[in-house]
XYZ file of C-alpha atoms in Angstrom:
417
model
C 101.406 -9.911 -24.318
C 103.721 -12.681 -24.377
C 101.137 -15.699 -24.795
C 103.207 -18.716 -23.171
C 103.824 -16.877 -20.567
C 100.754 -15.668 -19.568
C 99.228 -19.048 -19.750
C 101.800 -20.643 -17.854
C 101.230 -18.093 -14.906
C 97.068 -18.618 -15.657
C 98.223 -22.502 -15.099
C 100.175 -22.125 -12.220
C 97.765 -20.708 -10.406
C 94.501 -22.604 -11.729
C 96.878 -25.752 -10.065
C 97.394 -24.018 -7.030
C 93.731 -23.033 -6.474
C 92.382 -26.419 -7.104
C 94.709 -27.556 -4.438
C 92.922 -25.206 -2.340
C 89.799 -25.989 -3.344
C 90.047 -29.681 -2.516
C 89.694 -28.369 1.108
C 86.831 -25.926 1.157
C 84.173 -27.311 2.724
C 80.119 -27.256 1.346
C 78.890 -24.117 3.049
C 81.588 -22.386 2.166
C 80.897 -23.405 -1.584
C 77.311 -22.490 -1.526
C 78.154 -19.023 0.507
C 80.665 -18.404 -2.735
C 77.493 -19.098 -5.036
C 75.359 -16.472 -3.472
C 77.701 -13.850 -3.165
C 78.264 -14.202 -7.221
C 74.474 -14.342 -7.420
C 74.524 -10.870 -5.605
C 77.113 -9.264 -7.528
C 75.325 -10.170 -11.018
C 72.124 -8.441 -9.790
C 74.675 -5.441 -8.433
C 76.307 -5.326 -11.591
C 73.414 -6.150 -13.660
C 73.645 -2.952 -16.092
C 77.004 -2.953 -16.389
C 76.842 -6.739 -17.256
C 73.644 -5.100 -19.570
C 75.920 -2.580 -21.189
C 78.924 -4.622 -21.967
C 76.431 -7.613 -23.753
C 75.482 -4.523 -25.917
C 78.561 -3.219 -26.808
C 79.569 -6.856 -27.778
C 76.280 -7.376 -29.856
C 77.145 -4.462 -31.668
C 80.423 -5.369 -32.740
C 78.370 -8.889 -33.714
C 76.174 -7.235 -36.054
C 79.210 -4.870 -37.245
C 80.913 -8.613 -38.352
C 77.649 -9.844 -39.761
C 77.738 -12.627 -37.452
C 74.722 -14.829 -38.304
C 70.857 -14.210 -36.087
C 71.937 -17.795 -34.477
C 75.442 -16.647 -33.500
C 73.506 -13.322 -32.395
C 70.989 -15.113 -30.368
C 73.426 -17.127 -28.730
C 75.165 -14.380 -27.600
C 72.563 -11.821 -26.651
C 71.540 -11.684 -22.897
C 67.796 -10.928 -21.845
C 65.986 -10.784 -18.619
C 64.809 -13.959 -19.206
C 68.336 -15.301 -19.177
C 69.920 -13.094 -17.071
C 67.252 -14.468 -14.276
C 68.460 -18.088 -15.500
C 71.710 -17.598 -14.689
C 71.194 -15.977 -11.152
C 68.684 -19.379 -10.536
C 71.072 -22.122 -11.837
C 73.145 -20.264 -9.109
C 71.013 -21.125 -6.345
C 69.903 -24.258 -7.582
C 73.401 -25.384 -8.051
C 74.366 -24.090 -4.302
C 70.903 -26.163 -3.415
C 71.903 -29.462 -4.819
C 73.707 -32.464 -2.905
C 77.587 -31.728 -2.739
C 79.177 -34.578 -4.161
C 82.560 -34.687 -3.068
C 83.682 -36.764 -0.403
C 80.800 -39.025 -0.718
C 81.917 -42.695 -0.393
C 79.862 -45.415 -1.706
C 80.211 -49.624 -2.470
C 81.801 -49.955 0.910
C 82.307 -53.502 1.965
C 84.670 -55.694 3.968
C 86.978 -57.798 2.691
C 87.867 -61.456 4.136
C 91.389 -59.528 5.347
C 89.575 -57.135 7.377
C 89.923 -54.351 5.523
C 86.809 -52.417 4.413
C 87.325 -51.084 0.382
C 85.147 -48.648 -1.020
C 85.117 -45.668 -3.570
C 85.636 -42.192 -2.504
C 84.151 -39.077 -5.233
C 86.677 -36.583 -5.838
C 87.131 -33.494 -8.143
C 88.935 -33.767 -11.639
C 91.534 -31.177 -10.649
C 91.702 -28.085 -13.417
C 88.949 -27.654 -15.971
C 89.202 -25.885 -19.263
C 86.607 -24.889 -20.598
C 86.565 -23.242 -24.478
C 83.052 -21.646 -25.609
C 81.950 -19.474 -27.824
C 78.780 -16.600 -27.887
C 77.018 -17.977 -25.048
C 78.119 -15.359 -22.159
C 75.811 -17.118 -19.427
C 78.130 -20.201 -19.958
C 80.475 -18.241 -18.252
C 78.370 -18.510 -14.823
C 77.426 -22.024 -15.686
C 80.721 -23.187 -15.957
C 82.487 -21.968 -13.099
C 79.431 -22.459 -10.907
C 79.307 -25.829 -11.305
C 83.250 -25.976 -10.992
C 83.224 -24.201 -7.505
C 80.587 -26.174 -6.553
C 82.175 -29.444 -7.507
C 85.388 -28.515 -5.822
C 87.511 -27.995 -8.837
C 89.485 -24.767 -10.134
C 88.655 -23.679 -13.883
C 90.252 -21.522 -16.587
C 87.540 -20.436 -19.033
C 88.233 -18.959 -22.294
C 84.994 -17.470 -23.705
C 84.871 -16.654 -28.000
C 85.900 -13.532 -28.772
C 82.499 -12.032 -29.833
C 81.058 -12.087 -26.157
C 84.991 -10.927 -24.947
C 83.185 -7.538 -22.901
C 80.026 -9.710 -21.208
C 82.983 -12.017 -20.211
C 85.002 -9.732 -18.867
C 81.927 -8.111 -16.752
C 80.978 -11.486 -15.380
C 84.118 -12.431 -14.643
C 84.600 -9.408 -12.408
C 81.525 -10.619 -10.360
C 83.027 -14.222 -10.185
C 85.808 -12.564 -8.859
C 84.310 -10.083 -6.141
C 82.219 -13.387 -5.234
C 84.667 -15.242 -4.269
C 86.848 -12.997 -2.247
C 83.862 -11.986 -0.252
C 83.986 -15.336 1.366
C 87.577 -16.239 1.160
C 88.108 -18.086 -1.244
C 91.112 -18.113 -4.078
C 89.814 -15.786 -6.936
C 92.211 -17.870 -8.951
C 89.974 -20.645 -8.853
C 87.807 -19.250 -11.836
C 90.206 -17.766 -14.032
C 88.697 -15.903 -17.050
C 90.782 -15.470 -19.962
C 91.854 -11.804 -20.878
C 92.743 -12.505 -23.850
C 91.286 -12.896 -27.325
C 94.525 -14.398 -28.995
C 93.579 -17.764 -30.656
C 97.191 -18.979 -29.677
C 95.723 -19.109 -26.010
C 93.498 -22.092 -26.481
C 96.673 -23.818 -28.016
C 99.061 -23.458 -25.087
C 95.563 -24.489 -23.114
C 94.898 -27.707 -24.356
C 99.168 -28.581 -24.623
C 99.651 -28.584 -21.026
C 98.877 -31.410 -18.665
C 100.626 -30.566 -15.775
C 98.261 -27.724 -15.408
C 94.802 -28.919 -16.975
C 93.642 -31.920 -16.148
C 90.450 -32.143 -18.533
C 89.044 -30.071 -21.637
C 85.287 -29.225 -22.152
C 84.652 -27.602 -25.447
C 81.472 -26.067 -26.275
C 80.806 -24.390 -29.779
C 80.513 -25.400 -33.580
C 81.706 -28.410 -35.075
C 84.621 -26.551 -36.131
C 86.306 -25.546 -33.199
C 85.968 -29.127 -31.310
C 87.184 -30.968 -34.218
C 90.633 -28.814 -33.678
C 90.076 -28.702 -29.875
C 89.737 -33.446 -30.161
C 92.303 -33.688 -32.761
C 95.268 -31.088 -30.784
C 94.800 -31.530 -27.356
C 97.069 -33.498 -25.607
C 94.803 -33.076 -22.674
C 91.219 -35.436 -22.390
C 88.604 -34.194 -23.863
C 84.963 -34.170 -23.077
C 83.216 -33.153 -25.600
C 80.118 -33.224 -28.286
C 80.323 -32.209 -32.349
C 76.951 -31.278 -32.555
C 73.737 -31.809 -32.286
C 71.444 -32.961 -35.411
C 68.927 -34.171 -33.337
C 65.607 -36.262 -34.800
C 62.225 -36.360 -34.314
C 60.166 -39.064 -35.128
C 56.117 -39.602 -35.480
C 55.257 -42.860 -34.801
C 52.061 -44.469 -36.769
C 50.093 -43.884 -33.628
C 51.488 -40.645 -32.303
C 48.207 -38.475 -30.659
C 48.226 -35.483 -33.318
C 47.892 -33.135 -30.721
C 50.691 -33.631 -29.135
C 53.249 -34.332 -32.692
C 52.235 -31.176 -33.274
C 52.937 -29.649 -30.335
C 56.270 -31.394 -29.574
C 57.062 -30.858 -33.389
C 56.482 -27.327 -33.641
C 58.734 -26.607 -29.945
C 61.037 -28.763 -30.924
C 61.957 -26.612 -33.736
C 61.167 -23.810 -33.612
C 61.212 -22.653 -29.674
C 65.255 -21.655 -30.659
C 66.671 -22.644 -33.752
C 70.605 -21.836 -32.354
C 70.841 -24.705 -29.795
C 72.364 -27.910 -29.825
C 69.384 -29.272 -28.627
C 66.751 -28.148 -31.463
C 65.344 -30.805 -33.817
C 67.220 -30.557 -37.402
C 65.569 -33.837 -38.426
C 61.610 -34.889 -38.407
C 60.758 -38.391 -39.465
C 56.868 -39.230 -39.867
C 55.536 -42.617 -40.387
C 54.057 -42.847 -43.808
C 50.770 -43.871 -42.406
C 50.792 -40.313 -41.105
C 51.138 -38.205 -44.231
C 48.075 -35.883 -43.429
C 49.893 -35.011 -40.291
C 52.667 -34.226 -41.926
C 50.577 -31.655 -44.385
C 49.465 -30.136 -41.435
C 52.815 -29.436 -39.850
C 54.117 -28.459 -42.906
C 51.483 -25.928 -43.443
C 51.925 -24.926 -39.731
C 56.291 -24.841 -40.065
C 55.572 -22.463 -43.178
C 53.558 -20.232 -41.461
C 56.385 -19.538 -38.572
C 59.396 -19.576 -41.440
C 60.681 -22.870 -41.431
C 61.902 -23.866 -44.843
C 61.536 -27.705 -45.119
C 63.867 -29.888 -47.522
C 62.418 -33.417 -47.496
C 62.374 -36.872 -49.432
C 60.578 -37.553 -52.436
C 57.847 -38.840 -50.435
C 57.672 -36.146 -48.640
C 57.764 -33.594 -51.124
C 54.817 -35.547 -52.931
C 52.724 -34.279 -50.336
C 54.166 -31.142 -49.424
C 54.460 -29.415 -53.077
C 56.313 -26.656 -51.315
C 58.850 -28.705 -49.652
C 62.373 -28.415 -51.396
C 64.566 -31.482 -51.907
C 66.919 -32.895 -49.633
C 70.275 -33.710 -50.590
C 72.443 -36.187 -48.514
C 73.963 -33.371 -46.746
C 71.013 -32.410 -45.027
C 70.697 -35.945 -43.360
C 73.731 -35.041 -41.249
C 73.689 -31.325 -40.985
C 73.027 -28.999 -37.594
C 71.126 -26.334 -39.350
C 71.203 -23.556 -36.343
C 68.573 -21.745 -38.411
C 65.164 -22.585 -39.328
C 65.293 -25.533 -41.268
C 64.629 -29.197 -41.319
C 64.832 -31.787 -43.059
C 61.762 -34.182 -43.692
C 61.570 -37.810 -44.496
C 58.727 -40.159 -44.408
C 59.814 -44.144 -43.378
C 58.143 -47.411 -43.572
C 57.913 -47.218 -39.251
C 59.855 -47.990 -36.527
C 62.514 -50.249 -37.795
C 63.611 -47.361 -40.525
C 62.998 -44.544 -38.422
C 65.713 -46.366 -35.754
C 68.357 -46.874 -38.806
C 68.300 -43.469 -39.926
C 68.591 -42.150 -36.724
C 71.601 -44.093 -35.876
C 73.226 -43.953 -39.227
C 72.894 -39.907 -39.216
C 72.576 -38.876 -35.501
C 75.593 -36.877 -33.713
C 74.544 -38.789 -30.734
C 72.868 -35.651 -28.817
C 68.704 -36.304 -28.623
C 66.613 -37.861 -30.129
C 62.115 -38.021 -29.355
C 59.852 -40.583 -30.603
C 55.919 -39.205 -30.497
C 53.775 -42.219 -29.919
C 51.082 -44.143 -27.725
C 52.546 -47.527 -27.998
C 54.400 -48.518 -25.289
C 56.355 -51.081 -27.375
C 57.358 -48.824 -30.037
C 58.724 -46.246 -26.945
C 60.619 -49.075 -24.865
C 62.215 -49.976 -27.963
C 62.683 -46.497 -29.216
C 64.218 -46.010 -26.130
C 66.730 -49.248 -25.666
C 67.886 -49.143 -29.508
C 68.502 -45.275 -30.128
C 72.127 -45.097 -29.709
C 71.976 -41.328 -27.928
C 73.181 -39.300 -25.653
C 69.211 -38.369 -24.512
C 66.365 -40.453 -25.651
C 62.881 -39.168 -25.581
C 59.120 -40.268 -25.586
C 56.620 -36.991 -26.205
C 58.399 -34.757 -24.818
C 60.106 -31.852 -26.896
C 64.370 -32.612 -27.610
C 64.890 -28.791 -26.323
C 64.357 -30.667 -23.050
C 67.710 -31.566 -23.325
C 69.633 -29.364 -20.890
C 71.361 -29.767 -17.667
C 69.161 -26.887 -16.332
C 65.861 -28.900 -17.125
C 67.189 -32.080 -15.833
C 67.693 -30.647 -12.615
C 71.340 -30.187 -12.573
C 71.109 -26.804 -11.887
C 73.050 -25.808 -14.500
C 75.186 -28.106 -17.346
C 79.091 -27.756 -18.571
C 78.144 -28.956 -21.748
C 76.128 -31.863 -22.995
C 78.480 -34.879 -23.952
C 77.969 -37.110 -27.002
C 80.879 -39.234 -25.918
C 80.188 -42.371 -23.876
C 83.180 -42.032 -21.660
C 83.680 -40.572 -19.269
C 80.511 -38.571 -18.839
C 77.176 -38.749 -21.547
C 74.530 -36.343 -21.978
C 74.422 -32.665 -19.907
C 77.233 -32.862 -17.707
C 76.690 -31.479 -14.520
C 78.486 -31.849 -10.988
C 78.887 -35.719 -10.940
C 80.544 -35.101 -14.751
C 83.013 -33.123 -13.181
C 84.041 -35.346 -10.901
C 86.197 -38.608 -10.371
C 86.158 -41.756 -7.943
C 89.243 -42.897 -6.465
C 89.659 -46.074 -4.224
C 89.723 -45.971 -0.733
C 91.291 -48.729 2.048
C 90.485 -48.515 5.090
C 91.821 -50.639 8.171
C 93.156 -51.361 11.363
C 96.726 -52.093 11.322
C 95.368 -54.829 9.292
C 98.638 -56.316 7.134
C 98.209 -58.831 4.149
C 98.676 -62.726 4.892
């Protein structure tokens, strides 16, 4: 397969189709939805048997239990990904909504029309249900996609893709609108991200690795996050109950998502909770590198080295540290954050405003778990990715992320004086 031209006939056509797609009106969106809805529960074993055949070849390359969580599909998510479907053809269409109209002393009446981006790419790796995510929320949002999922989930791509397909042609509109990649050639994401004139925005999802190349090569906009080394911090009056609780989720619910808790501060006033949760983060596998403080309490507690302060473990680990309060628990966070989430546990409602106006993140928390963190939860219906930029979307970027404004005029033969 000749690369360049394969993905200049992939980016002919993703143009074409969003062209298209700039006319299709809601119900015909939402009809698209369902109809891939009902050929993933069709398909469902095949779907099934091609996620096994790719978790195979995972464990054949020793990919690591985070990658091979990632990448696994369940009933549990397989149901997630047929919901986000219908929650995503149940939410608000925003295209063609116009807003901040007002008249002008000429006579004209200005306002702001939302429009879609264009073309999305969209580069991911393991996660196959991204696949549905993604080019839901493109259809829906009125814009055509090329999606180019990592080569370990290359079958459960394929299989979804098929039902993308089917799903779209049921109802009439251009299959070429979600165009799955059939090809595993690392070449292809650099001819995607070199081209303009056929992509008009790139949303990388995956480890810190591939976004740095995807940010420092594209010569297409990128929205994007690095990764997510996300804190928790236990405030000197935090209810035990629930730092425990929110602790304990926060970590250890999934340790391969952006969204899990890599960091836990505790106030030092709090040391016997911390003894607790150590005790209770031992006991489910968690191996806990802390601060000298820390590890004066907790015996068992390994040291930390700078490294950890920064790092996205994706495996169950954390790293502790016990701070004078507020004031030090804010600094650390914002010298060492990625900018994803970050949760304050506390019954003060000064500490939490402040928590909330000074943390310099993406998603800000008060007693409430970081895995909350998802477009899905915050009733997107499903998210693209979750941003740690602060233009031109932030945070779990759903159908308004993948969308623009343009100005619109409007008049009555009305000519400037």
């Amino acid at each position: 397969m000749n690369i360049q031209n394969y993905m200049q006939q992939i980016g002919n056509k993703a143009r074409e189709a969003s062209f298209a797609m700039m006319r299709v009106d809601t119900a015909a969106k939402n009809r698209a939805l369902l109809a891939v809805r009902d050929q993933l529960i069709q398909q469902k074993a095949a779907i099934f048997a091609a996620n096994q055949q790719d978790m195979q070849n995972g464990r054949d390359k020793q990919l690591s239990e985070a990658l091979l969580d990632r990448l696994e599909l369940n009933d549990s998510r397989f149901n997630d990904m047929c919901e986000g479907l219908e929650q995503i053809a149940s939410l608000a269409d925003p295209i063609g909504v116009i807003t901040d109209l007002a008249y002008r002393p000429s006579g004209i009446q200005v306002g702001k029309m939302r429009v879609p981006l264009g073309v999305v790419g969209i580069i991911y790796e393991s996660r196959p249900n991204v696949t549905i995510d993604a080019a839901a929320l493109c259809i829906k949002s009125g814009n055509a996609t090329i999606l180019r999922g990592g080569s370990e989930a290359f079958f459960s791509n394929q299989a979804i893709a098929a039902c993308l397909i089917a799903g779209l042609r049921e109802v009439g509109l251009p299959d070429t609108a979600v165009q799955v990649l059939e090809t595993t050639d690392r070449s292809a994401v650099d001819e995607l991200i070199s081209h303009p004139e056929f992509v008009d925005v790139i949303v990388p999802r995956g480890g810190r690795g591939l976004i740095e190349r995807i940010s420092n090569n594209a010569r297409v906009p990128v929205i994007k996050h690095l990764d997510g080394n996300c804190h928790t911090y236990i405030d000197d009056t935090a209810d035990e109950q629930k730092a425990i609780a929110v602790t304990l989720n926060a970590k250890t619910h999934r340790y391969g998502t952006c969204n899990t808790t890599e960091t836990l501060l505790v106030a030092k006033s709090r040391g016997d909770l911390l003894v607790k949760l150590a005790q209770q983060l031992g006991e489910k596998g968690v191996e806990l590198r802390g601060c000298d403080a820390s590890r004066a309490l907790v015996s068992s507690m390994k040291p930390a080295s700078e490294n950890d302060w920064h790092e996205e473990f994706l495996a169950p680990i954390l790293a502790v540290k016990l701070v004078s309060g507020l004031d030090e628990a804010i600094r650390h966070i914002n010298t060492y954050s990625s900018g994803h989430t970050e949760a304050i546990i506390t019954e003060n409602y000064t500490h939490a405003r402040r928590f909330l106006a000074e943390v310099d993140s993406s998603s800000v928390m008060v007693n409430a778990s970081t895995r909350f963190a998802d477009g899905f939860e915050y009733g997107l219906g499903a998210e693209i990715g979750i941003s740690t930029d602060k233009f031109h979307a932030r945070g779990p970027v759903g159908l308004e992320g993948l969308t623009s404004q343009k100005w619109i005029v409007l008049g009555d033969g009305t000519i400037r004086q």
